[in-house]
mmCIF file of N, CA and C in Angstrom:
data_model
loop_
_atom_site.group_PDB
_atom_site.id
_atom_site.type_symbol
_atom_site.label_atom_id
_atom_site.label_comp_id
_atom_site.label_asym_id
_atom_site.label_seq_id
_atom_site.Cartn_x
_atom_site.Cartn_y
_atom_site.Cartn_z
ATOM 1 N N MET B 27 100.200 112.824 146.706
ATOM 2 C CA MET B 27 101.301 112.870 145.762
ATOM 3 C C MET B 27 101.375 111.593 144.930
ATOM 4 N N LYS B 28 101.134 110.446 145.536
ATOM 5 C CA LYS B 28 101.243 109.185 144.822
ATOM 6 C C LYS B 28 100.165 109.059 143.751
ATOM 7 N N LYS B 29 98.967 109.558 144.022
ATOM 8 C CA LYS B 29 97.883 109.486 143.034
ATOM 9 C C LYS B 29 98.216 110.345 141.818
ATOM 10 N N TRP B 30 98.842 111.479 142.033
ATOM 11 C CA TRP B 30 99.189 112.385 140.954
ATOM 12 C C TRP B 30 100.241 111.745 140.033
ATOM 13 N N VAL B 31 101.237 111.123 140.604
ATOM 14 C CA VAL B 31 102.279 110.445 139.830
ATOM 15 C C VAL B 31 101.684 109.261 139.072
ATOM 16 N N PHE B 32 100.789 108.538 139.705
ATOM 17 C CA PHE B 32 100.134 107.395 139.062
ATOM 18 C C PHE B 32 99.317 107.846 137.846
ATOM 19 N N ARG B 33 98.593 108.955 137.977
ATOM 20 C CA ARG B 33 97.780 109.475 136.857
ATOM 21 C C ARG B 33 98.667 109.937 135.700
ATOM 22 N N ILE B 34 99.765 110.581 136.015
ATOM 23 C CA ILE B 34 100.690 111.006 134.955
ATOM 24 C C ILE B 34 101.297 109.789 134.270
ATOM 25 N N SER B 35 101.639 108.783 135.031
ATOM 26 C CA SER B 35 102.190 107.554 134.460
ATOM 27 C C SER B 35 101.190 106.893 133.517
ATOM 28 N N ILE B 36 99.937 106.826 133.915
ATOM 29 C CA ILE B 36 98.899 106.229 133.046
ATOM 30 C C ILE B 36 98.730 107.072 131.782
ATOM 31 N N ALA B 37 98.717 108.399 131.923
ATOM 32 C CA ALA B 37 98.560 109.278 130.760
ATOM 33 C C ALA B 37 99.722 109.089 129.782
ATOM 34 N N PHE B 38 100.950 109.024 130.291
ATOM 35 C CA PHE B 38 102.102 108.803 129.413
ATOM 36 C C PHE B 38 102.049 107.443 128.735
ATOM 37 N N ASN B 39 101.624 106.430 129.441
ATOM 38 C CA ASN B 39 101.482 105.102 128.834
ATOM 39 C C ASN B 39 100.467 105.117 127.704
ATOM 40 N N ILE B 40 99.358 105.801 127.890
ATOM 41 C CA ILE B 40 98.345 105.900 126.827
ATOM 42 C C ILE B 40 98.917 106.642 125.628
ATOM 43 N N ILE B 41 99.637 107.734 125.886
ATOM 44 C CA ILE B 41 100.243 108.497 124.784
ATOM 45 C C ILE B 41 101.262 107.647 124.036
ATOM 46 N N PHE B 42 102.112 106.927 124.742
ATOM 47 C CA PHE B 42 103.115 106.084 124.089
ATOM 48 C C PHE B 42 102.472 104.965 123.280
ATOM 49 N N ILE B 43 101.403 104.374 123.782
ATOM 50 C CA ILE B 43 100.703 103.323 123.037
ATOM 51 C C ILE B 43 100.082 103.891 121.771
ATOM 52 N N LEU B 44 99.473 105.074 121.860
ATOM 53 C CA LEU B 44 98.886 105.702 120.670
ATOM 54 C C LEU B 44 99.961 106.056 119.642
ATOM 55 N N LEU B 45 101.097 106.578 120.101
ATOM 56 C CA LEU B 45 102.184 106.898 119.171
ATOM 57 C C LEU B 45 102.754 105.639 118.516
ATOM 58 N N TRP B 46 102.901 104.570 119.274
ATOM 59 C CA TRP B 46 103.387 103.310 118.706
ATOM 60 C C TRP B 46 102.409 102.791 117.662
ATOM 61 N N PHE B 47 101.106 102.841 117.961
ATOM 62 C CA PHE B 47 100.092 102.362 117.022
ATOM 63 C C PHE B 47 100.095 103.210 115.751
ATOM 64 N N TRP B 48 100.229 104.536 115.892
ATOM 65 C CA TRP B 48 100.283 105.438 114.738
ATOM 66 C C TRP B 48 101.501 105.114 113.871
ATOM 67 N N SER B 49 102.638 104.890 114.511
ATOM 68 C CA SER B 49 103.855 104.534 113.785
ATOM 69 C C SER B 49 103.698 103.200 113.074
ATOM 70 N N TYR B 50 103.076 102.239 113.721
ATOM 71 C CA TYR B 50 102.863 100.918 113.124
ATOM 72 C C TYR B 50 101.975 101.009 111.884
ATOM 73 N N LEU B 51 100.937 101.843 111.923
ATOM 74 C CA LEU B 51 100.023 101.967 110.779
ATOM 75 C C LEU B 51 100.692 102.605 109.568
ATOM 76 N N ASN B 52 101.650 103.495 109.787
ATOM 77 C CA ASN B 52 102.253 104.252 108.698
ATOM 78 C C ASN B 52 103.605 103.727 108.237
ATOM 79 N N SER B 53 104.172 102.758 108.904
ATOM 80 C CA SER B 53 105.490 102.253 108.521
ATOM 81 C C SER B 53 105.362 101.122 107.499
ATOM 82 N N PRO B 54 106.427 100.837 106.756
ATOM 83 C CA PRO B 54 106.385 99.743 105.779
ATOM 84 C C PRO B 54 106.118 98.400 106.452
ATOM 85 N N SER B 55 105.499 97.492 105.701
ATOM 86 C CA SER B 55 105.184 96.175 106.266
ATOM 87 C C SER B 55 106.428 95.292 106.369
ATOM 88 N N ARG B 56 107.432 95.549 105.540
ATOM 89 C CA ARG B 56 108.693 94.803 105.521
ATOM 90 C C ARG B 56 108.506 93.306 105.279
ATOM 91 N N GLU B 57 107.410 92.942 104.634
ATOM 92 C CA GLU B 57 107.202 91.527 104.335
ATOM 93 C C GLU B 57 108.113 91.093 103.192
ATOM 94 N N LEU B 58 108.492 89.826 103.199
ATOM 95 C CA LEU B 58 109.362 89.268 102.168
ATOM 96 C C LEU B 58 108.528 88.751 101.006
ATOM 97 N N GLY B 59 109.074 88.885 99.805
ATOM 98 C CA GLY B 59 108.405 88.386 98.607
ATOM 99 C C GLY B 59 109.437 87.962 97.579
ATOM 100 N N ARG B 60 108.957 87.535 96.422
ATOM 101 C CA ARG B 60 109.839 87.076 95.350
ATOM 102 C C ARG B 60 109.476 87.822 94.074
ATOM 103 N N LEU B 61 110.496 88.268 93.334
ATOM 104 C CA LEU B 61 110.247 88.927 92.051
ATOM 105 C C LEU B 61 109.597 87.938 91.093
ATOM 106 N N GLU B 62 108.507 88.352 90.479
ATOM 107 C CA GLU B 62 107.791 87.485 89.551
ATOM 108 C C GLU B 62 108.127 87.792 88.095
ATOM 109 N N LYS B 63 108.834 88.899 87.860
ATOM 110 C CA LYS B 63 109.222 89.281 86.500
ATOM 111 C C LYS B 63 110.684 89.696 86.514
ATOM 112 N N GLU B 64 111.331 89.586 85.378
ATOM 113 C CA GLU B 64 112.679 90.124 85.218
ATOM 114 C C GLU B 64 112.533 91.633 85.069
ATOM 115 N N ILE B 65 113.352 92.404 85.792
ATOM 116 C CA ILE B 65 113.206 93.860 85.800
ATOM 117 C C ILE B 65 114.483 94.509 85.287
ATOM 118 N N ALA B 66 114.339 95.373 84.298
ATOM 119 C CA ALA B 66 115.463 96.179 83.818
ATOM 120 C C ALA B 66 115.510 97.452 84.656
ATOM 121 N N ILE B 67 116.658 97.755 85.243
ATOM 122 C CA ILE B 67 116.815 98.892 86.145
ATOM 123 C C ILE B 67 117.616 99.974 85.442
ATOM 124 N N GLY B 68 117.137 101.222 85.561
ATOM 125 C CA GLY B 68 117.838 102.342 84.958
ATOM 126 C C GLY B 68 117.682 103.598 85.786
ATOM 127 N N HIS B 69 118.420 104.652 85.409
ATOM 128 C CA HIS B 69 118.315 105.940 86.083
ATOM 129 C C HIS B 69 116.977 106.573 85.745
ATOM 130 N N PHE B 70 116.485 107.437 86.637
ATOM 131 C CA PHE B 70 115.275 108.193 86.348
ATOM 132 C C PHE B 70 115.492 109.025 85.087
ATOM 133 N N GLN B 71 114.461 109.183 84.297
ATOM 134 C CA GLN B 71 114.448 109.973 83.064
ATOM 135 C C GLN B 71 115.466 109.479 82.044
ATOM 136 N N SER B 72 115.760 108.200 82.068
ATOM 137 C CA SER B 72 116.663 107.613 81.094
ATOM 138 C C SER B 72 116.008 106.380 80.512
ATOM 139 N N GLU B 73 116.239 106.136 79.238
ATOM 140 C CA GLU B 73 115.634 104.978 78.592
ATOM 141 C C GLU B 73 116.578 103.782 78.540
ATOM 142 N N ASP B 74 117.832 103.974 78.902
ATOM 143 C CA ASP B 74 118.821 102.900 78.817
ATOM 144 C C ASP B 74 118.915 102.151 80.144
ATOM 145 N N PRO B 75 118.765 100.831 80.112
ATOM 146 C CA PRO B 75 118.907 100.065 81.356
ATOM 147 C C PRO B 75 120.370 99.965 81.789
ATOM 148 N N ILE B 76 120.582 99.912 83.097
ATOM 149 C CA ILE B 76 121.923 99.755 83.651
ATOM 150 C C ILE B 76 122.213 98.280 83.873
ATOM 151 N N PHE B 77 121.254 97.581 84.474
ATOM 152 C CA PHE B 77 121.389 96.146 84.723
ATOM 153 C C PHE B 77 119.996 95.547 84.848
ATOM 154 N N THR B 78 119.928 94.233 84.901
ATOM 155 C CA THR B 78 118.655 93.525 84.991
ATOM 156 C C THR B 78 118.638 92.659 86.246
ATOM 157 N N LEU B 79 117.534 92.757 86.993
ATOM 158 C CA LEU B 79 117.341 91.880 88.148
ATOM 159 C C LEU B 79 116.602 90.634 87.681
ATOM 160 N N PRO B 80 117.125 89.460 87.962
ATOM 161 C CA PRO B 80 116.479 88.239 87.472
ATOM 162 C C PRO B 80 115.218 87.895 88.264
ATOM 163 N N LYS B 81 114.322 87.220 87.593
ATOM 164 C CA LYS B 81 113.108 86.716 88.227
ATOM 165 C C LYS B 81 113.507 85.732 89.331
ATOM 166 N N GLY B 82 112.813 85.772 90.465
ATOM 167 C CA GLY B 82 113.064 84.831 91.537
ATOM 168 C C GLY B 82 113.861 85.382 92.710
ATOM 169 N N LEU B 83 114.362 86.634 92.625
ATOM 170 C CA LEU B 83 115.095 87.216 93.753
ATOM 171 C C LEU B 83 114.152 87.457 94.930
ATOM 172 N N THR B 84 114.649 87.277 96.138
ATOM 173 C CA THR B 84 113.868 87.594 97.329
ATOM 174 C C THR B 84 114.049 89.069 97.653
ATOM 175 N N VAL B 85 112.942 89.769 97.873
ATOM 176 C CA VAL B 85 112.963 91.205 98.145
ATOM 177 C C VAL B 85 112.134 91.494 99.396
ATOM 178 N N ARG B 86 112.349 92.669 99.970
ATOM 179 C CA ARG B 86 111.586 93.105 101.142
ATOM 180 C C ARG B 86 110.782 94.351 100.769
ATOM 181 N N ASN B 87 109.513 94.380 101.149
ATOM 182 C CA ASN B 87 108.634 95.507 100.873
ATOM 183 C C ASN B 87 109.013 96.682 101.773
ATOM 184 N N VAL B 88 109.371 97.818 101.174
ATOM 185 C CA VAL B 88 109.688 99.020 101.942
ATOM 186 C C VAL B 88 108.785 100.181 101.548
ATOM 187 N N SER B 89 107.625 99.887 100.967
ATOM 188 C CA SER B 89 106.660 100.921 100.596
ATOM 189 C C SER B 89 106.010 101.487 101.850
ATOM 190 N N GLU B 90 106.001 102.801 101.943
ATOM 191 C CA GLU B 90 105.343 103.447 103.078
ATOM 192 C C GLU B 90 103.841 103.200 102.999
ATOM 193 N N ARG B 91 103.190 103.173 104.148
ATOM 194 C CA ARG B 91 101.746 102.975 104.204
ATOM 195 C C ARG B 91 101.110 104.170 104.901
ATOM 196 N N GLY B 92 99.802 104.270 104.800
ATOM 197 C CA GLY B 92 99.054 105.291 105.527
ATOM 198 C C GLY B 92 99.402 106.693 105.082
ATOM 199 N N LEU B 93 99.452 107.612 106.042
ATOM 200 C CA LEU B 93 99.721 109.015 105.727
ATOM 201 C C LEU B 93 101.144 109.242 105.234
ATOM 202 N N ASN B 94 102.070 108.387 105.578
ATOM 203 C CA ASN B 94 103.452 108.532 105.099
ATOM 204 C C ASN B 94 103.565 108.314 103.597
ATOM 205 N N ALA B 95 102.612 107.625 102.993
ATOM 206 C CA ALA B 95 102.674 107.329 101.565
ATOM 207 C C ALA B 95 102.143 108.471 100.705
ATOM 208 N N ILE B 96 101.537 109.465 101.316
ATOM 209 C CA ILE B 96 100.976 110.577 100.549
ATOM 210 C C ILE B 96 102.107 111.349 99.883
ATOM 211 N N GLY B 97 102.008 111.528 98.585
ATOM 212 C CA GLY B 97 103.002 112.277 97.836
ATOM 213 C C GLY B 97 104.269 111.513 97.525
ATOM 214 N N GLN B 98 104.308 110.243 97.821
ATOM 215 C CA GLN B 98 105.510 109.447 97.544
ATOM 216 C C GLN B 98 105.492 109.011 96.085
ATOM 217 N N PHE B 99 106.583 109.277 95.377
ATOM 218 C CA PHE B 99 106.687 108.942 93.961
ATOM 219 C C PHE B 99 106.957 107.453 93.806
ATOM 220 N N GLU B 100 106.243 106.799 92.908
ATOM 221 C CA GLU B 100 106.388 105.357 92.659
ATOM 222 C C GLU B 100 106.363 104.574 93.972
ATOM 223 N N ASN B 101 105.175 104.418 94.505
ATOM 224 C CA ASN B 101 105.027 103.873 95.851
ATOM 225 C C ASN B 101 105.273 102.372 95.956
ATOM 226 N N ASN B 102 105.440 101.661 94.873
ATOM 227 C CA ASN B 102 105.765 100.236 94.952
ATOM 228 C C ASN B 102 107.272 100.098 95.066
ATOM 229 N N ARG B 103 107.771 100.025 96.291
ATOM 230 C CA ARG B 103 109.210 100.017 96.544
ATOM 231 C C ARG B 103 109.618 98.722 97.215
ATOM 232 N N PHE B 104 110.792 98.235 96.854
ATOM 233 C CA PHE B 104 111.342 97.059 97.515
ATOM 234 C C PHE B 104 112.840 97.234 97.655
ATOM 235 N N SER B 105 113.418 96.473 98.565
ATOM 236 C CA SER B 105 114.861 96.569 98.784
ATOM 237 C C SER B 105 115.499 95.199 98.668
ATOM 238 N N ILE B 106 116.754 95.219 98.269
ATOM 239 C CA ILE B 106 117.578 94.021 98.189
ATOM 240 C C ILE B 106 118.849 94.320 98.982
ATOM 241 N N ILE B 107 119.182 93.462 99.918
ATOM 242 C CA ILE B 107 120.388 93.639 100.720
ATOM 243 C C ILE B 107 121.480 92.747 100.143
ATOM 244 N N ILE B 108 122.627 93.352 99.855
ATOM 245 C CA ILE B 108 123.769 92.615 99.314
ATOM 246 C C ILE B 108 124.877 92.667 100.360
ATOM 247 N N THR B 109 125.402 91.514 100.720
ATOM 248 C CA THR B 109 126.467 91.462 101.723
ATOM 249 C C THR B 109 127.766 90.997 101.074
ATOM 250 N N ALA B 110 128.883 91.415 101.675
ATOM 251 C CA ALA B 110 130.195 91.019 101.154
ATOM 252 C C ALA B 110 131.216 91.073 102.282
ATOM 253 N N ASP B 111 132.282 90.299 102.132
ATOM 254 C CA ASP B 111 133.389 90.319 103.088
ATOM 255 C C ASP B 111 134.454 91.344 102.709
ATOM 256 N N ASP B 112 134.382 91.883 101.508
ATOM 257 C CA ASP B 112 135.405 92.783 100.993
ATOM 258 C C ASP B 112 135.053 94.230 101.345
ATOM 259 N N PRO B 113 135.769 94.872 102.285
ATOM 260 C CA PRO B 113 135.445 96.252 102.646
ATOM 261 C C PRO B 113 135.796 97.264 101.557
ATOM 262 N N SER B 114 136.625 96.878 100.596
ATOM 263 C CA SER B 114 137.008 97.805 99.533
ATOM 264 C C SER B 114 136.045 97.745 98.347
ATOM 265 N N LEU B 115 134.957 97.032 98.493
ATOM 266 C CA LEU B 115 133.990 96.888 97.404
ATOM 267 C C LEU B 115 133.317 98.217 97.056
ATOM 268 N N ILE B 116 133.058 99.049 98.061
ATOM 269 C CA ILE B 116 132.368 100.325 97.861
ATOM 270 C C ILE B 116 133.185 101.437 98.500
ATOM 271 N N ASN B 117 133.291 102.566 97.798
ATOM 272 C CA ASN B 117 133.970 103.741 98.317
ATOM 273 C C ASN B 117 132.914 104.718 98.825
ATOM 274 N N TYR B 118 132.866 104.939 100.135
ATOM 275 C CA TYR B 118 131.901 105.864 100.722
ATOM 276 C C TYR B 118 132.469 107.271 100.885
ATOM 277 N N ASP B 119 133.754 107.465 100.626
ATOM 278 C CA ASP B 119 134.401 108.763 100.804
ATOM 279 C C ASP B 119 134.441 109.544 99.498
ATOM 280 N N LEU B 120 133.275 109.788 98.929
ATOM 281 C CA LEU B 120 133.172 110.527 97.677
ATOM 282 C C LEU B 120 132.497 111.866 97.922
ATOM 283 N N PRO B 121 132.821 112.878 97.122
ATOM 284 C CA PRO B 121 132.071 114.129 97.232
ATOM 285 C C PRO B 121 130.627 113.908 96.773
ATOM 286 N N LYS B 122 129.696 114.542 97.454
ATOM 287 C CA LYS B 122 128.271 114.329 97.171
ATOM 288 C C LYS B 122 127.892 114.724 95.745
ATOM 289 N N ASP B 123 128.571 115.717 95.167
ATOM 290 C CA ASP B 123 128.213 116.144 93.811
ATOM 291 C C ASP B 123 128.663 115.152 92.742
ATOM 292 N N SER B 124 129.500 114.185 93.101
ATOM 293 C CA SER B 124 129.925 113.185 92.118
ATOM 294 C C SER B 124 128.983 111.980 92.073
ATOM 295 N N LEU B 125 128.012 111.934 92.971
ATOM 296 C CA LEU B 125 127.070 110.816 93.007
ATOM 297 C C LEU B 125 125.897 111.076 92.069
ATOM 298 N N ASN B 126 125.068 110.071 91.882
ATOM 299 C CA ASN B 126 123.900 110.183 91.023
ATOM 300 C C ASN B 126 122.958 111.273 91.541
ATOM 301 N N MET B 127 122.328 111.983 90.631
ATOM 302 C CA MET B 127 121.426 113.065 90.997
ATOM 303 C C MET B 127 120.274 112.577 91.883
ATOM 304 N N PHE B 128 119.817 111.339 91.685
ATOM 305 C CA PHE B 128 118.685 110.809 92.437
ATOM 306 C C PHE B 128 119.131 109.911 93.583
ATOM 307 N N SER B 129 120.349 110.062 94.033
ATOM 308 C CA SER B 129 120.882 109.292 95.155
ATOM 309 C C SER B 129 120.912 107.814 94.809
ATOM 310 N N ASN B 130 120.404 106.961 95.682
ATOM 311 C CA ASN B 130 120.432 105.521 95.417
ATOM 312 C C ASN B 130 119.075 105.005 94.961
ATOM 313 N N PHE B 131 118.217 105.873 94.422
ATOM 314 C CA PHE B 131 116.911 105.465 93.912
ATOM 315 C C PHE B 131 117.002 105.207 92.414
ATOM 316 N N TYR B 132 116.450 104.094 92.003
ATOM 317 C CA TYR B 132 116.432 103.726 90.595
ATOM 318 C C TYR B 132 115.010 103.375 90.204
ATOM 319 N N SER B 133 114.706 103.473 88.929
ATOM 320 C CA SER B 133 113.354 103.232 88.442
ATOM 321 C C SER B 133 113.298 101.957 87.626
ATOM 322 N N ALA B 134 112.223 101.213 87.788
ATOM 323 C CA ALA B 134 112.007 99.995 87.010
ATOM 324 C C ALA B 134 110.942 100.219 85.955
ATOM 325 N N GLU B 135 110.846 101.423 85.434
ATOM 326 C CA GLU B 135 109.838 101.777 84.442
ATOM 327 C C GLU B 135 110.284 101.496 83.020
ATOM 328 N N ILE B 136 111.479 101.003 82.812
ATOM 329 C CA ILE B 136 112.039 100.884 81.471
ATOM 330 C C ILE B 136 111.247 99.930 80.597
ATOM 331 N N LEU B 137 110.801 98.812 81.140
ATOM 332 C CA LEU B 137 110.084 97.830 80.331
ATOM 333 C C LEU B 137 108.722 98.328 79.876
ATOM 334 N N ARG B 138 108.178 99.333 80.519
ATOM 335 C CA ARG B 138 106.868 99.856 80.149
ATOM 336 C C ARG B 138 106.928 100.814 78.970
ATOM 337 N N ASN B 139 108.114 101.202 78.532
ATOM 338 C CA ASN B 139 108.223 102.135 77.414
ATOM 339 C C ASN B 139 107.642 101.553 76.136
ATOM 340 N N THR B 140 107.541 100.247 76.019
ATOM 341 C CA THR B 140 106.963 99.643 74.826
ATOM 342 C C THR B 140 105.474 99.929 74.730
ATOM 343 N N PHE B 141 104.850 100.347 75.825
ATOM 344 C CA PHE B 141 103.426 100.670 75.822
ATOM 345 C C PHE B 141 103.131 101.857 74.904
ATOM 346 N N TRP B 142 104.074 102.789 74.816
ATOM 347 C CA TRP B 142 103.844 104.009 74.060
ATOM 348 C C TRP B 142 104.088 103.851 72.561
ATOM 349 N N LYS B 143 104.661 102.726 72.151
ATOM 350 C CA LYS B 143 104.919 102.518 70.728
ATOM 351 C C LYS B 143 103.617 102.192 70.012
ATOM 352 N N ASP B 144 103.505 102.664 68.807
ATOM 353 C CA ASP B 144 102.304 102.428 68.020
ATOM 354 C C ASP B 144 102.418 101.072 67.330
ATOM 355 N N ASP B 145 101.589 100.120 67.726
ATOM 356 C CA ASP B 145 101.601 98.785 67.144
ATOM 357 C C ASP B 145 100.480 98.606 66.124
ATOM 358 N N SER B 146 99.880 99.689 65.662
ATOM 359 C CA SER B 146 98.741 99.575 64.748
ATOM 360 C C SER B 146 99.155 99.157 63.342
ATOM 361 N N ASP B 147 100.436 99.322 62.971
ATOM 362 C CA ASP B 147 100.872 98.971 61.621
ATOM 363 C C ASP B 147 101.196 97.493 61.473
ATOM 364 N N LYS B 148 101.081 96.701 62.524
ATOM 365 C CA LYS B 148 101.396 95.267 62.436
ATOM 366 C C LYS B 148 100.224 94.486 61.913
#
C-alpha cells in the first residue's frame, strides 16, 4: 500500500511541476519599464485622443506570451497602477451598458495616423 501511495504522489508532483512550467511560459513577464515616447490615448476606432501619457512613466509589461498570445489584438500591452486615498474617486456601481464598449482597454494607435497622410506634395 505504501509503494502505491508513493508512486501516486510522485506522479502528481510531476504533473504539478509540468503545469507550473506551462503556466510560467505562457504568462506575462510583468517586468518593469519606462515609457520612451509620449503616448496619446483614445478609444478604439476613434481618431480623437482622450489624454496623453507623458514620457518617463514607469509601466509593467502585461503582454501574454506563448500560446496565450495567439489571437490577441495589439499584443504590446502595459499597465499603470494608480493609487488614491479617496474611495469616492471611482464609482463601481454603474450599469454595464453605460460603460465603454471596449471595457477598460484603450488604444495608443492615434499617433500613427499621420503615416497614412500623403506627404508627397511637400
